[in-house]
Tab-separated table of C-alpha atoms and ligand atoms in Angstrom:
chain	number	residue	atom	x	y	z
A	20	MET	CA	-9.656	-36.350	-53.548
A	21	GLN	CA	-6.493	-36.761	-55.607
A	22	LYS	CA	-6.775	-39.362	-58.298
A	23	HIS	CA	-3.474	-41.094	-57.707
A	24	ALA	CA	-2.858	-40.146	-54.109
A	25	LYS	CA	0.248	-41.829	-52.792
A	26	SER	CA	-0.634	-44.318	-50.111
A	27	ARG	CA	1.337	-44.677	-46.881
A	28	ARG	CA	1.135	-47.492	-44.363
A	29	LEU	CA	0.805	-45.817	-40.966
A	30	PHE	CA	0.348	-46.737	-37.338
A	31	PHE	CA	0.602	-45.070	-33.958
A	32	ALA	CA	3.175	-46.688	-31.727
A	33	ILE	CA	5.198	-46.390	-28.594
A	34	MET	CA	8.833	-46.557	-29.613
A	35	PRO	CA	11.471	-47.472	-27.024
A	36	ASN	CA	14.329	-45.120	-26.269
A	37	THR	CA	17.863	-46.498	-26.646
A	38	GLU	CA	17.968	-47.726	-23.067
A	39	THR	CA	14.632	-49.539	-23.221
A	40	ARG	CA	15.535	-51.047	-26.588
A	41	SER	CA	18.723	-52.482	-25.073
A	42	THR	CA	16.795	-53.763	-22.068
A	43	ILE	CA	14.308	-55.590	-24.301
A	44	GLN	CA	17.142	-57.107	-26.316
A	45	ARG	CA	19.089	-58.183	-23.270
A	46	THR	CA	16.186	-59.629	-21.302
A	47	THR	CA	14.612	-61.493	-24.252
A	48	ARG	CA	17.785	-62.660	-26.001
A	49	ASP	CA	17.693	-66.275	-24.780
A	50	ALA	CA	13.969	-66.710	-25.402
A	51	VAL	CA	14.238	-65.262	-28.901
A	52	LYS	CA	17.167	-67.534	-29.684
A	53	GLN	CA	15.226	-70.529	-28.429
A	54	ALA	CA	12.151	-69.629	-30.488
A	55	GLY	CA	14.148	-69.455	-33.716
A	56	GLY	CA	12.419	-68.046	-36.802
A	57	ARG	CA	12.964	-64.423	-37.739
A	58	PRO	CA	13.744	-62.147	-34.794
A	59	VAL	CA	12.463	-58.583	-35.113
A	60	PRO	CA	15.463	-56.289	-35.668
A	61	PRO	CA	16.101	-54.159	-32.544
A	62	ARG	CA	15.312	-50.915	-34.351
A	63	ASN	CA	11.798	-52.272	-35.130
A	64	LEU	CA	10.808	-53.113	-31.539
A	65	HIS	CA	7.647	-51.199	-30.574
A	66	ILE	CA	4.153	-51.344	-29.111
A	67	THR	CA	1.432	-50.608	-31.655
A	68	VAL	CA	-1.332	-48.442	-30.228
A	69	ALA	CA	-3.482	-47.885	-33.329
A	70	PHE	CA	-3.010	-49.377	-36.773
A	71	LEU	CA	-4.302	-47.266	-39.657
A	72	GLY	CA	-3.209	-49.351	-42.631
A	73	ASN	CA	-2.565	-47.997	-46.110
A	74	ILE	CA	-4.030	-44.525	-46.313
A	75	ASP	CA	-3.708	-41.728	-48.849
A	76	ALA	CA	-1.343	-38.822	-48.297
A	77	GLY	CA	-4.183	-36.356	-47.598
A	78	ALA	CA	-5.666	-38.511	-44.855
A	79	ALA	CA	-2.184	-38.972	-43.407
A	80	GLN	CA	-1.734	-35.189	-43.226
A	81	ALA	CA	-5.029	-34.853	-41.356
A	82	VAL	CA	-4.036	-37.537	-38.869
A	83	MET	CA	-0.682	-35.897	-38.222
A	84	ARG	CA	-2.150	-32.545	-37.328
A	85	ASN	CA	-3.815	-33.067	-34.000
A	86	PRO	CA	-4.321	-36.231	-32.052
A	87	ALA	CA	-6.056	-34.839	-28.953
A	88	LEU	CA	-4.103	-36.620	-26.240
A	89	ASP	CA	-4.519	-35.993	-22.548
A	90	VAL	CA	-2.386	-38.698	-20.965
A	91	SER	CA	0.778	-38.229	-18.914
A	92	GLY	CA	3.843	-40.461	-19.054
A	93	PHE	CA	3.379	-43.904	-17.495
A	94	PHE	CA	5.129	-47.205	-16.887
A	95	VAL	CA	4.452	-50.532	-18.580
A	96	GLU	CA	5.516	-53.493	-16.429
A	97	PHE	CA	6.744	-56.555	-18.323
A	98	GLY	CA	6.142	-59.280	-18.774
A	99	ARG	CA	5.296	-62.661	-20.137
A	100	TYR	CA	5.889	-64.356	-23.464
A	101	TRP	CA	3.019	-65.340	-25.679
A	102	HIS	CA	3.329	-67.608	-28.704
A	103	SER	CA	0.644	-67.808	-31.351
A	104	LYS	CA	0.406	-71.254	-32.892
A	105	ARG	CA	-1.640	-69.888	-35.769
A	106	ASN	CA	0.645	-66.978	-36.707
A	107	ARG	CA	3.854	-68.421	-35.293
A	108	MET	CA	4.564	-65.109	-33.603
A	109	LEU	CA	6.449	-64.611	-30.375
A	110	TRP	CA	5.175	-61.653	-28.355
A	111	LEU	CA	6.178	-60.041	-25.133
A	112	GLU	CA	3.156	-58.863	-23.194
A	113	PRO	CA	2.799	-56.601	-20.174
A	114	LEU	CA	1.637	-58.223	-16.936
A	115	THR	CA	-1.339	-55.874	-16.901
A	116	VAL	CA	-2.345	-53.156	-19.326
A	117	PRO	CA	-1.853	-49.788	-17.620
A	118	GLN	CA	-4.966	-47.665	-17.486
A	119	GLU	CA	-3.124	-44.788	-19.164
A	120	LEU	CA	-2.408	-46.982	-22.171
A	121	GLN	CA	-6.044	-47.984	-22.416
A	122	ILE	CA	-7.046	-44.331	-22.223
A	123	LEU	CA	-4.426	-43.362	-24.805
A	124	GLU	CA	-5.760	-45.959	-27.224
A	125	LYS	CA	-9.352	-44.773	-26.688
A	126	GLN	CA	-8.455	-41.099	-27.113
A	127	LEU	CA	-6.576	-41.825	-30.323
A	128	TRP	CA	-9.471	-43.702	-31.876
A	129	LEU	CA	-11.916	-41.024	-30.774
A	130	GLY	CA	-9.880	-38.509	-32.791
A	131	LEU	CA	-9.312	-40.932	-35.655
A	132	SER	CA	-13.018	-41.678	-35.955
A	133	GLU	CA	-13.551	-37.975	-36.700
A	134	HIS	CA	-11.328	-38.524	-39.741
A	135	GLY	CA	-13.381	-41.513	-40.822
A	136	PHE	CA	-11.104	-44.250	-39.480
A	137	VAL	CA	-12.855	-47.255	-38.015
A	138	ARG	CA	-11.361	-49.291	-35.210
A	139	GLU	CA	-11.462	-53.057	-35.452
A	140	GLU	CA	-13.764	-54.586	-32.856
A	141	ARG	CA	-11.287	-56.913	-31.200
A	142	PRO	CA	-9.988	-55.785	-27.811
A	143	TYR	CA	-6.711	-53.884	-27.692
A	144	ARG	CA	-3.908	-56.233	-26.731
A	145	PRO	CA	-0.647	-54.315	-26.422
A	146	HIS	CA	2.520	-56.313	-27.051
A	147	VAL	CA	6.021	-56.224	-28.454
A	148	THR	CA	6.500	-58.610	-31.370
A	149	LEU	CA	9.828	-60.351	-30.826
A	150	ALA	CA	9.972	-62.927	-33.625
A	151	ARG	CA	8.069	-64.292	-36.586
A	152	ASN	CA	7.881	-67.882	-37.780
A	153	ALA	CA	8.800	-68.690	-34.197
A	154	ASN	CA	8.518	-71.963	-32.292
A	155	PRO	CA	6.787	-72.191	-28.904
A	156	ILE	CA	9.047	-71.714	-25.889
A	157	PRO	CA	8.695	-72.812	-22.290
A	158	THR	CA	7.309	-70.251	-19.884
A	159	SER	CA	9.885	-67.951	-18.386
A	160	GLU	CA	9.856	-64.583	-16.714
A	161	VAL	CA	11.159	-61.321	-17.989
A	162	THR	CA	10.978	-58.414	-15.618
A	163	PHE	CA	11.503	-54.789	-16.539
A	164	ARG	CA	9.560	-51.557	-16.735
A	165	TRP	CA	9.250	-49.403	-19.805
A	166	LYS	CA	8.767	-45.716	-19.103
A	167	VAL	CA	6.506	-44.321	-21.804
A	168	ARG	CA	6.939	-40.613	-22.425
A	169	SER	CA	5.824	-40.221	-26.022
A	170	LEU	CA	3.664	-41.527	-28.819
A	171	SER	CA	4.783	-41.663	-32.457
A	172	LEU	CA	3.047	-41.808	-35.787
A	173	VAL	CA	5.115	-44.299	-37.746
A	174	GLU	CA	5.303	-45.179	-41.420
A	175	SER	CA	5.903	-48.824	-42.250
A	176	ILE	CA	8.062	-49.041	-45.346
A	177	THR	CA	8.323	-52.390	-47.056
A	178	HIS	CA	11.725	-53.410	-48.342
A	179	ALA	CA	12.845	-56.682	-49.869
A	180	SER	CA	14.783	-57.252	-46.655
A	181	GLY	CA	11.707	-56.643	-44.444
A	182	SER	CA	9.720	-53.718	-43.038
A	183	ARG	CA	11.422	-50.592	-41.810
A	184	TYR	CA	9.617	-48.177	-39.488
A	185	GLU	CA	10.050	-44.460	-39.927
A	186	PRO	CA	8.659	-42.206	-37.169
A	187	LEU	CA	6.973	-39.222	-38.859
A	188	HIS	CA	5.846	-37.331	-35.758
A	189	THR	CA	6.338	-37.773	-32.039
A	190	TRP	CA	4.128	-36.286	-29.329
A	191	GLN	CA	5.342	-35.957	-25.749
A	192	LEU	CA	2.943	-37.253	-23.121
B	368	LIG	P1	5.318	-57.247	-42.424
B	368	LIG	O1	3.825	-57.103	-42.500
B	368	LIG	O2	6.033	-56.672	-43.601
B	368	LIG	O3	5.771	-58.613	-42.061
B	368	LIG	P2	5.056	-55.693	-40.018
B	368	LIG	O4	3.872	-56.546	-39.671
B	368	LIG	O5	6.055	-55.407	-38.980
B	368	LIG	O6	5.838	-56.333	-41.221
B	368	LIG	P3	3.124	-53.792	-40.800
B	368	LIG	O7	2.243	-54.871	-41.342
B	368	LIG	O8	3.245	-52.543	-41.585
B	368	LIG	O9	4.588	-54.316	-40.592
B	368	LIG	O10	2.600	-53.464	-39.347
B	368	LIG	C1	3.063	-52.390	-38.563
B	368	LIG	C2	2.578	-52.601	-37.143
B	368	LIG	O11	1.150	-52.625	-37.106
B	368	LIG	C3	3.004	-53.939	-36.531
B	368	LIG	O12	3.112	-53.754	-35.130
B	368	LIG	C4	1.831	-54.838	-36.795
B	368	LIG	O13	1.734	-55.872	-35.835
B	368	LIG	C5	0.676	-53.879	-36.636
B	368	LIG	N1	-0.458	-54.295	-37.462
B	368	LIG	C6	-0.432	-54.688	-38.744
B	368	LIG	N2	-1.662	-54.977	-39.197
B	368	LIG	C7	-2.503	-54.772	-38.160
B	368	LIG	C8	-3.917	-54.894	-37.974
B	368	LIG	N3	-4.715	-55.286	-38.945
B	368	LIG	N4	-4.418	-54.582	-36.771
B	368	LIG	C9	-3.630	-54.169	-35.773
B	368	LIG	N5	-2.297	-54.031	-35.864
B	368	LIG	C10	-1.740	-54.326	-37.036
B	369	LIG	MG1	2.233	-57.021	-41.001
């Protein structure tokens, strides 16, 4: 292993296309405004599928080569808001987790475990983070479907102004 391997903060995510990004913005605008705090910039909206953390460049290369995925495109039906008192996060959650997404997450970790990555034990809870340092909001509905056609490996780059996400690879489903 390289002595001073550069580390990269990586995660697998579903990134919205332009249309879905606009839909999320439009349908959640009032709730996000009401919650206050720091709204997630539109370009950062995503659903994390597998978080890898800070890994060295060599391990990142290995991960990029071949996630063995055998899932076709699917829809995610939204949704409901969820506010964490502890983390002061505002999430948007699907009404139910599509089976394809559960399978996708399992297949990813199966491949990742061959590279020595270990999945945290807590259940997978897909969501879109909408705001940080947010206040609770009354329950309200937000109804739209997100057509998922691809999965991306994304680098999280920390800037003084906040994190920026850079897709490194995208696989069509
Ligand atoms: P910041 O941490 O700078 O406030 P961020 O949380 O958006 O910004 P990252 O911490 O790099 O950026 O996280 C990237 C994505 O991975 C986010 O969706 C985040 O919720 C998720 N994530 C971060 N840590 C974990 C973890 N330990 N387990 C699962 N998902 C995680
Ligand atoms: Mg974080």
